[in-house]
Coordinates of C-alpha atoms in Angstrom, one line a residue:
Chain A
X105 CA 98.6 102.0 115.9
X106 CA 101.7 100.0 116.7
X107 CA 103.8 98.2 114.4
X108 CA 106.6 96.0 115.4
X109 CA 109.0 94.7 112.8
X110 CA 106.6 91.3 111.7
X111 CA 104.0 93.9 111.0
X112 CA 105.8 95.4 108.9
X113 CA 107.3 92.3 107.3
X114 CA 103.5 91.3 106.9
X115 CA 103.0 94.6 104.1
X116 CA 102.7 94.0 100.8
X117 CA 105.2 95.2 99.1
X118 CA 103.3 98.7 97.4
X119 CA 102.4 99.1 100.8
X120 CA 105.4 99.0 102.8
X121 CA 107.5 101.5 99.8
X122 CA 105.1 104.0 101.1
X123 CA 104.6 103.4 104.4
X124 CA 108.7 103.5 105.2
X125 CA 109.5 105.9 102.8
X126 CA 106.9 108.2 105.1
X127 CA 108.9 107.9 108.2
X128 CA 112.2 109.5 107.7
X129 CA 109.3 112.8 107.7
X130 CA 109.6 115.8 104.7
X131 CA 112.6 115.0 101.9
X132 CA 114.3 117.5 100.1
X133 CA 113.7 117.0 96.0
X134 CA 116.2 117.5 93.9
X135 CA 116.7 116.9 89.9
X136 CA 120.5 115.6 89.3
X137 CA 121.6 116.6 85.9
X138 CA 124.1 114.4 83.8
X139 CA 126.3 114.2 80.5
X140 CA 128.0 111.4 79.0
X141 CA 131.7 112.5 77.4
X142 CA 129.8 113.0 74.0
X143 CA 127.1 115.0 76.0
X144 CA 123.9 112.6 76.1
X145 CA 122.2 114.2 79.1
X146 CA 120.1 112.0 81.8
X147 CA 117.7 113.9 84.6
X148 CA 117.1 111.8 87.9
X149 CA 114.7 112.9 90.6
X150 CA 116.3 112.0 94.3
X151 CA 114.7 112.2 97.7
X152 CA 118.5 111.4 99.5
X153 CA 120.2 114.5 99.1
X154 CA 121.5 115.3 102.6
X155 CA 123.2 118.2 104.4
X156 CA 126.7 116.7 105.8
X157 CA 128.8 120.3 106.7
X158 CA 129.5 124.0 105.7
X159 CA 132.9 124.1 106.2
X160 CA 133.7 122.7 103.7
X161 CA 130.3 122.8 102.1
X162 CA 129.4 118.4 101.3
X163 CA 126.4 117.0 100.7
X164 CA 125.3 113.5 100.6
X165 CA 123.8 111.5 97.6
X166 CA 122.6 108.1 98.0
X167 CA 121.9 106.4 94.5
X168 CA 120.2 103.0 95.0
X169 CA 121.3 101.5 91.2
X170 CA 117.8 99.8 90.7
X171 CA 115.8 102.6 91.3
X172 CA 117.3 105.4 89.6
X173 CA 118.4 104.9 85.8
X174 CA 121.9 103.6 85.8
X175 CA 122.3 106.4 83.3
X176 CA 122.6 108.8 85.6
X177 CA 125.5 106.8 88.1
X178 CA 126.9 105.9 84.7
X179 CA 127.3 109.3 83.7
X180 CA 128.8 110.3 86.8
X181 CA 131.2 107.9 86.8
X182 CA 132.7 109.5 83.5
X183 CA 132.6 112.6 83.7
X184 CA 132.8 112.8 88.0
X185 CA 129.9 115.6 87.6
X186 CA 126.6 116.2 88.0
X187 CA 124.2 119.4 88.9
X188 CA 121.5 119.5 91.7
X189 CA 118.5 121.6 90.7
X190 CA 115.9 122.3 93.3
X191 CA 112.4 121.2 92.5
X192 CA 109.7 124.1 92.3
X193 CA 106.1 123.7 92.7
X194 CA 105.6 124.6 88.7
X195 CA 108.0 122.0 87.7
X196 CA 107.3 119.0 89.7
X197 CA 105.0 116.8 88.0
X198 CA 107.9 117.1 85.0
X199 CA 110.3 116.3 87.9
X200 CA 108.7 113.3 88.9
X201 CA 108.1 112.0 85.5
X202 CA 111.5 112.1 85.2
X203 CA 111.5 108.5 87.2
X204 CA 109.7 106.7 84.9
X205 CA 111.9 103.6 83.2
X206 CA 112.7 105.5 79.7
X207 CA 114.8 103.6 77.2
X208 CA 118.5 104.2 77.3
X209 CA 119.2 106.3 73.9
X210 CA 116.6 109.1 74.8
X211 CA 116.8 112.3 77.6
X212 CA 114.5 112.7 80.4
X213 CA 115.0 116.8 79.5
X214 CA 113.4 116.1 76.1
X215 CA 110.6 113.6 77.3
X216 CA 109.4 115.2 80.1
X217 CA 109.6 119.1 78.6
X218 CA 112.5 120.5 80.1
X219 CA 115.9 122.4 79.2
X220 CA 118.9 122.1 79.6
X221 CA 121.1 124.9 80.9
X222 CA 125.0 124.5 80.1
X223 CA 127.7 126.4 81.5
X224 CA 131.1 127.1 80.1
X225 CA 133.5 124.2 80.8
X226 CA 131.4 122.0 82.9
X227 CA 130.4 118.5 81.8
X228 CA 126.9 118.4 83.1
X229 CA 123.7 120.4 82.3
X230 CA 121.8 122.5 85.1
X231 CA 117.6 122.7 84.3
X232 CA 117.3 125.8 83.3
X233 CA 113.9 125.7 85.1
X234 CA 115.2 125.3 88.2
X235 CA 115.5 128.3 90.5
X236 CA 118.2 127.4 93.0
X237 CA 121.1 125.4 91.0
X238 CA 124.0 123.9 92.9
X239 CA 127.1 122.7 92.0
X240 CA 128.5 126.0 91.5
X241 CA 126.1 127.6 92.9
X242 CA 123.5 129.9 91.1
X243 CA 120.4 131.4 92.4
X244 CA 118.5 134.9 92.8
X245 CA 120.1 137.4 94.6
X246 CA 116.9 138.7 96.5
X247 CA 116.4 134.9 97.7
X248 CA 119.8 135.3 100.1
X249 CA 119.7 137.3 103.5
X250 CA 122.4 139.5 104.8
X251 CA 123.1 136.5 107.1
X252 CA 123.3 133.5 104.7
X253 CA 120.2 132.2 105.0
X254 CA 118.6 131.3 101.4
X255 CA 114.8 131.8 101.4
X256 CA 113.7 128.1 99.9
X257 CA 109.8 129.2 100.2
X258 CA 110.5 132.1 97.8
X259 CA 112.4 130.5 95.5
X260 CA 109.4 127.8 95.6
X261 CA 111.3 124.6 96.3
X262 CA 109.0 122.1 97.5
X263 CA 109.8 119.1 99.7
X264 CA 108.2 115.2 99.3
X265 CA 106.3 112.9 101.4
X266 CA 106.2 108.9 101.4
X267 CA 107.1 108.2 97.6
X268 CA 104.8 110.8 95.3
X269 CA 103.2 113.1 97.7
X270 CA 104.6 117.0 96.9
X271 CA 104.2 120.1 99.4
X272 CA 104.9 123.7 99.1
X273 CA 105.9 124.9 102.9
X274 CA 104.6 128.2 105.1
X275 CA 107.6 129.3 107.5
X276 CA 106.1 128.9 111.3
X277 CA 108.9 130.6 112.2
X278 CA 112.8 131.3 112.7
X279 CA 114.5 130.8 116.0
X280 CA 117.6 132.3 117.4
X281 CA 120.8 130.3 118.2
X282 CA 119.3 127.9 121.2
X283 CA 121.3 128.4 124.9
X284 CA 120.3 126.8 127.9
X285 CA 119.5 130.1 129.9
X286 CA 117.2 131.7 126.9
X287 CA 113.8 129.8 125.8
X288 CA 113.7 129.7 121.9
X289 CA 111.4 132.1 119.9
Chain B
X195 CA 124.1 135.2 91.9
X196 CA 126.5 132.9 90.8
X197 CA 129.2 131.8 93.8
X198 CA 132.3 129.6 93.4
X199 CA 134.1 127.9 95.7
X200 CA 136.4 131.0 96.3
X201 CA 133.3 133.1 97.4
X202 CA 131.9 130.7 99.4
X203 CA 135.1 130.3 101.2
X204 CA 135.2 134.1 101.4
X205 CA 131.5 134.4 103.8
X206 CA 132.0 134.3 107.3
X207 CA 131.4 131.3 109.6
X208 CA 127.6 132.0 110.1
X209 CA 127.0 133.0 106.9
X210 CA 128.3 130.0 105.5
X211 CA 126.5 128.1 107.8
X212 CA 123.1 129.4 107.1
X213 CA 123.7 129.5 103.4
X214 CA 125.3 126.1 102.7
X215 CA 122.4 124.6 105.2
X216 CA 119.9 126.1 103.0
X217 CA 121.1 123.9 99.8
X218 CA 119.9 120.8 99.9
X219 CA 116.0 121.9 100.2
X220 CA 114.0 121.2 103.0
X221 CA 115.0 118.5 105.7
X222 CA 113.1 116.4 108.0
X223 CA 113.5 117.3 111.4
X224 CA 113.3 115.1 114.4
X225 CA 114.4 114.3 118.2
X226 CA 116.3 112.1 119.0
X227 CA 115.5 110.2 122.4
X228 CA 118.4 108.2 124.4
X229 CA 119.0 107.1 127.9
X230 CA 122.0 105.9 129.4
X231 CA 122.1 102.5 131.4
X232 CA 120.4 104.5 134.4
X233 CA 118.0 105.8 132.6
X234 CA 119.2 109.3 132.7
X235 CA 118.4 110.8 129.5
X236 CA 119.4 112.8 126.4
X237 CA 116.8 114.7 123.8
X238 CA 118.5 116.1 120.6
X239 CA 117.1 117.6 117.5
X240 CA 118.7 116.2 114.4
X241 CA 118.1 117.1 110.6
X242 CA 119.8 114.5 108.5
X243 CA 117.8 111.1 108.9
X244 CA 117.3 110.2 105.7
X245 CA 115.3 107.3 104.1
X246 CA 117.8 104.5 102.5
X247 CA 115.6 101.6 102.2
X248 CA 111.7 100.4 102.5
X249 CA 112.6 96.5 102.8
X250 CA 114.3 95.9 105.0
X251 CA 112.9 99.1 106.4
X252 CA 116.6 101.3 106.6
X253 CA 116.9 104.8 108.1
X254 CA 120.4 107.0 108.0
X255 CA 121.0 109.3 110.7
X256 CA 123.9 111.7 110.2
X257 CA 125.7 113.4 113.9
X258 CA 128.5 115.1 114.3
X259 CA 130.0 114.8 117.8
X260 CA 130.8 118.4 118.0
X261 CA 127.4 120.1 117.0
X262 CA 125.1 117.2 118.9
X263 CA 125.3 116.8 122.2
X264 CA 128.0 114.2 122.7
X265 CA 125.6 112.5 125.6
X266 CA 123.3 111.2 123.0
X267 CA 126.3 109.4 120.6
X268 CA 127.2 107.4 123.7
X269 CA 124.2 106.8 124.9
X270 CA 123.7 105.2 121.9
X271 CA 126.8 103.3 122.1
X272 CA 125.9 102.1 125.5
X273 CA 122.5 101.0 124.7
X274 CA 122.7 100.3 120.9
X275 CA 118.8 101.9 120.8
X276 CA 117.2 105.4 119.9
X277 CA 113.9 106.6 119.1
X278 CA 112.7 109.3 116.3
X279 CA 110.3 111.3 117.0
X280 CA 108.6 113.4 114.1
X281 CA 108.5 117.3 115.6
X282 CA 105.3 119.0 114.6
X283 CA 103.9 123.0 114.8
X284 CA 102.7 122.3 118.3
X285 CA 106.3 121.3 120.1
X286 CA 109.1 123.0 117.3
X287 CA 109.9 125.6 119.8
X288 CA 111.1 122.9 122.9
X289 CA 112.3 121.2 119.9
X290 CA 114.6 123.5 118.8
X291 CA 116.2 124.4 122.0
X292 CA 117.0 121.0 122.8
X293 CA 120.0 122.1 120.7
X294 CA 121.1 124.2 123.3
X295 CA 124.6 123.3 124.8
X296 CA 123.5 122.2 128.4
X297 CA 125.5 120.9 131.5
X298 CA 126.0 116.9 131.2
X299 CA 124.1 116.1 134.3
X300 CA 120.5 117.7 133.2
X301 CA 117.9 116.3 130.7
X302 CA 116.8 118.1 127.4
X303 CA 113.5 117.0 128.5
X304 CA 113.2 118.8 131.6
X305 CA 114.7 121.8 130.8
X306 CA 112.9 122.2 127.3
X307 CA 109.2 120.7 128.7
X308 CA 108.5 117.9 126.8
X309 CA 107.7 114.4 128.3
X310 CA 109.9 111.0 128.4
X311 CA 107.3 108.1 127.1
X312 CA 108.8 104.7 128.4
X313 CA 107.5 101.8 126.4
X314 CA 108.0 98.1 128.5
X315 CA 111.7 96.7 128.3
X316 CA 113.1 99.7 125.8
X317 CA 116.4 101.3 126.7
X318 CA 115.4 104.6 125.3
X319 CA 112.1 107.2 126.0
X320 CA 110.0 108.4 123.2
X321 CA 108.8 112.0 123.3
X322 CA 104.6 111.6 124.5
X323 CA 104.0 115.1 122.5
X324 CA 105.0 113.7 119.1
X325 CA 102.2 112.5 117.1
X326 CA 105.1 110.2 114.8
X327 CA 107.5 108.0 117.1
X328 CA 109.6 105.6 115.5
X329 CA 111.4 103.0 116.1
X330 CA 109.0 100.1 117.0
X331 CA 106.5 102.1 115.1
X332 CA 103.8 103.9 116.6
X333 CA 100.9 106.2 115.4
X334 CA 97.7 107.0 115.1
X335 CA 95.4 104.6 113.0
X336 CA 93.9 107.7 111.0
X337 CA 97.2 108.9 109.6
X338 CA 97.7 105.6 107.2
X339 CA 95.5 105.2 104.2
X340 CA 94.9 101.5 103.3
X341 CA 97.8 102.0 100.2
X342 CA 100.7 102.6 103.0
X343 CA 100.9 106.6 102.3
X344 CA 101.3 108.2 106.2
X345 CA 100.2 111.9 106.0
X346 CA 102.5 113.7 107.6
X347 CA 100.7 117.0 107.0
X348 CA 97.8 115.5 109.2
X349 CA 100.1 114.7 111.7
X350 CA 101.3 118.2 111.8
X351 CA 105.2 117.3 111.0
X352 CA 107.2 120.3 110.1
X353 CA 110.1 120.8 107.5
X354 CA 113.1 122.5 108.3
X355 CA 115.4 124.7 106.1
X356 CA 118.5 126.1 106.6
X357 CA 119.8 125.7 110.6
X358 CA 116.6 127.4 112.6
X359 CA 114.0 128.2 109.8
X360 CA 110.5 125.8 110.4
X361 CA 107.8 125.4 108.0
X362 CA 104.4 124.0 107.8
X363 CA 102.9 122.2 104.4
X364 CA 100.5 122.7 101.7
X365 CA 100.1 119.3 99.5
X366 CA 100.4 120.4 95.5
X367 CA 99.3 116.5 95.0
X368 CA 100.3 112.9 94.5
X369 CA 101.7 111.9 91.2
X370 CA 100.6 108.2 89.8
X371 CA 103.8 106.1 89.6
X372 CA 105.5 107.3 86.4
X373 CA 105.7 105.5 83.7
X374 CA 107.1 106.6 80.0
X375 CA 104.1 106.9 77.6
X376 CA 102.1 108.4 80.2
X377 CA 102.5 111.9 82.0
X378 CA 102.5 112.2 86.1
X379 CA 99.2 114.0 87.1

């Protein structure tokens, strides 16, 4: 199959959401937790998280306002915080119920059955289901080698597919640093 | 484990590296496939394209001049075209060590083994071992189902987590589009 740009224009619209939102390949998934200043909490599932660099550590967020409640971008805006929470395979049909168009006055946590984790002095709640939390950063020590390398498969993070497709992951493998003279294995 | 951002700034460089790589969850992973105006050309495996948008149909891609080879930025410049090309179980290995820092003059193909794919009057090659090549879109019929969904787990894509960590997938299932009265199942 080829498809050139009026093919693609010629998708319905159901169609071409999944279709595109297949080809970028596996997503991360991640649940962004939110306050507003009097502590009315908002959980947004996002597929855009992105690593940018380590040194300093920065991720990337993009937050398409139509999409994801405004609650959440809202919230962010006033208190300039918000937690990541990896998505595990026993909590991700709560995780993606989390996108469904819920009235303004009520908390994904509470509809879709899960808690909220604060920590002293920070303006936004983690999920305390979560395994891996970032903002700062909390997870299992026996999930992090001597080298830094965080074992996502242990701490059953899942990644996503096209717009509602969820996948746990099997490690093929881990490859040394790549040099020209050396074939990778 | 909880770190803050006086621990993290206390791990070494590879440490951090690895760790802070591992944090957003699993990331797509794909090459990159440019040519210069003589058709001399560039592979690169990249990590951070990311899906922004299903219509118009809008990709991010992430590089960093410093860790990607510098030959495929101004390809890219010169050309103003690239291909993605989905890397699966069979080629992560080539894939991988097109990361190696080679001399400017050789091709990641060659020396990694995997096959330039010209398509007529495109200024950049597709890799022929990749199942998922985008850019005008190509694939096989048998991977779409007649709602839009591409199955990347058929086509044998692979995750990636932290720098040099590849993974295979299991689907856990697709959730119905979420709505509030109704739980995702």
């Amino acid at each position: 199959m080829k498809l050139l740009k009026e093919d693609i224009a010629a998708l319905d619209n159901r169609q071409r959401v999944l279709f595109i939102n297949s080809l970028s390949g596996f997503k991360s998934v991640n649940l962004v937790g939110t306050a507003d200043k009097d502590k009315n909490t908002n959980l947004a599932i996002v597929s855009s998280v992105t690593h940018i660099g380590a040194n300093p550590p920065l991720l990337s967020m993009v937050m398409r306002p139509h999409t994801v409640p405004r609650g959440t971008l809202e919230n962010i805006l006033q208190t300039e915080v918000y937690t990541l929470n990896h998505v595990n395979a026993d909590i991700y049909q709560q995780a993606h119920q989390t996108s469904a168009r819920y009235p303004e006055d009520v908390s994904e946590f509470d509809e879709v059955g899960l808690n909220e984790q604060w920590n002293d002095n920070f303006a936004a709640p983690f999920v305390s289901e979560s395994v891996i939390k970032i903002v700062n950063i909390e997870m299992p020590d026996d999930l992090v080698a001597d080298d830094g390398f965080v074992s996502l498969e242990k701490a059953g993070t899942v990644a996503v597919s096209s717009l509602d497709t969820y996948h746990s992951t099997n490690t093929l493998g881990s490859l040394s640093y790549a040099k020209p003279e050396k074939p990778s294995r």
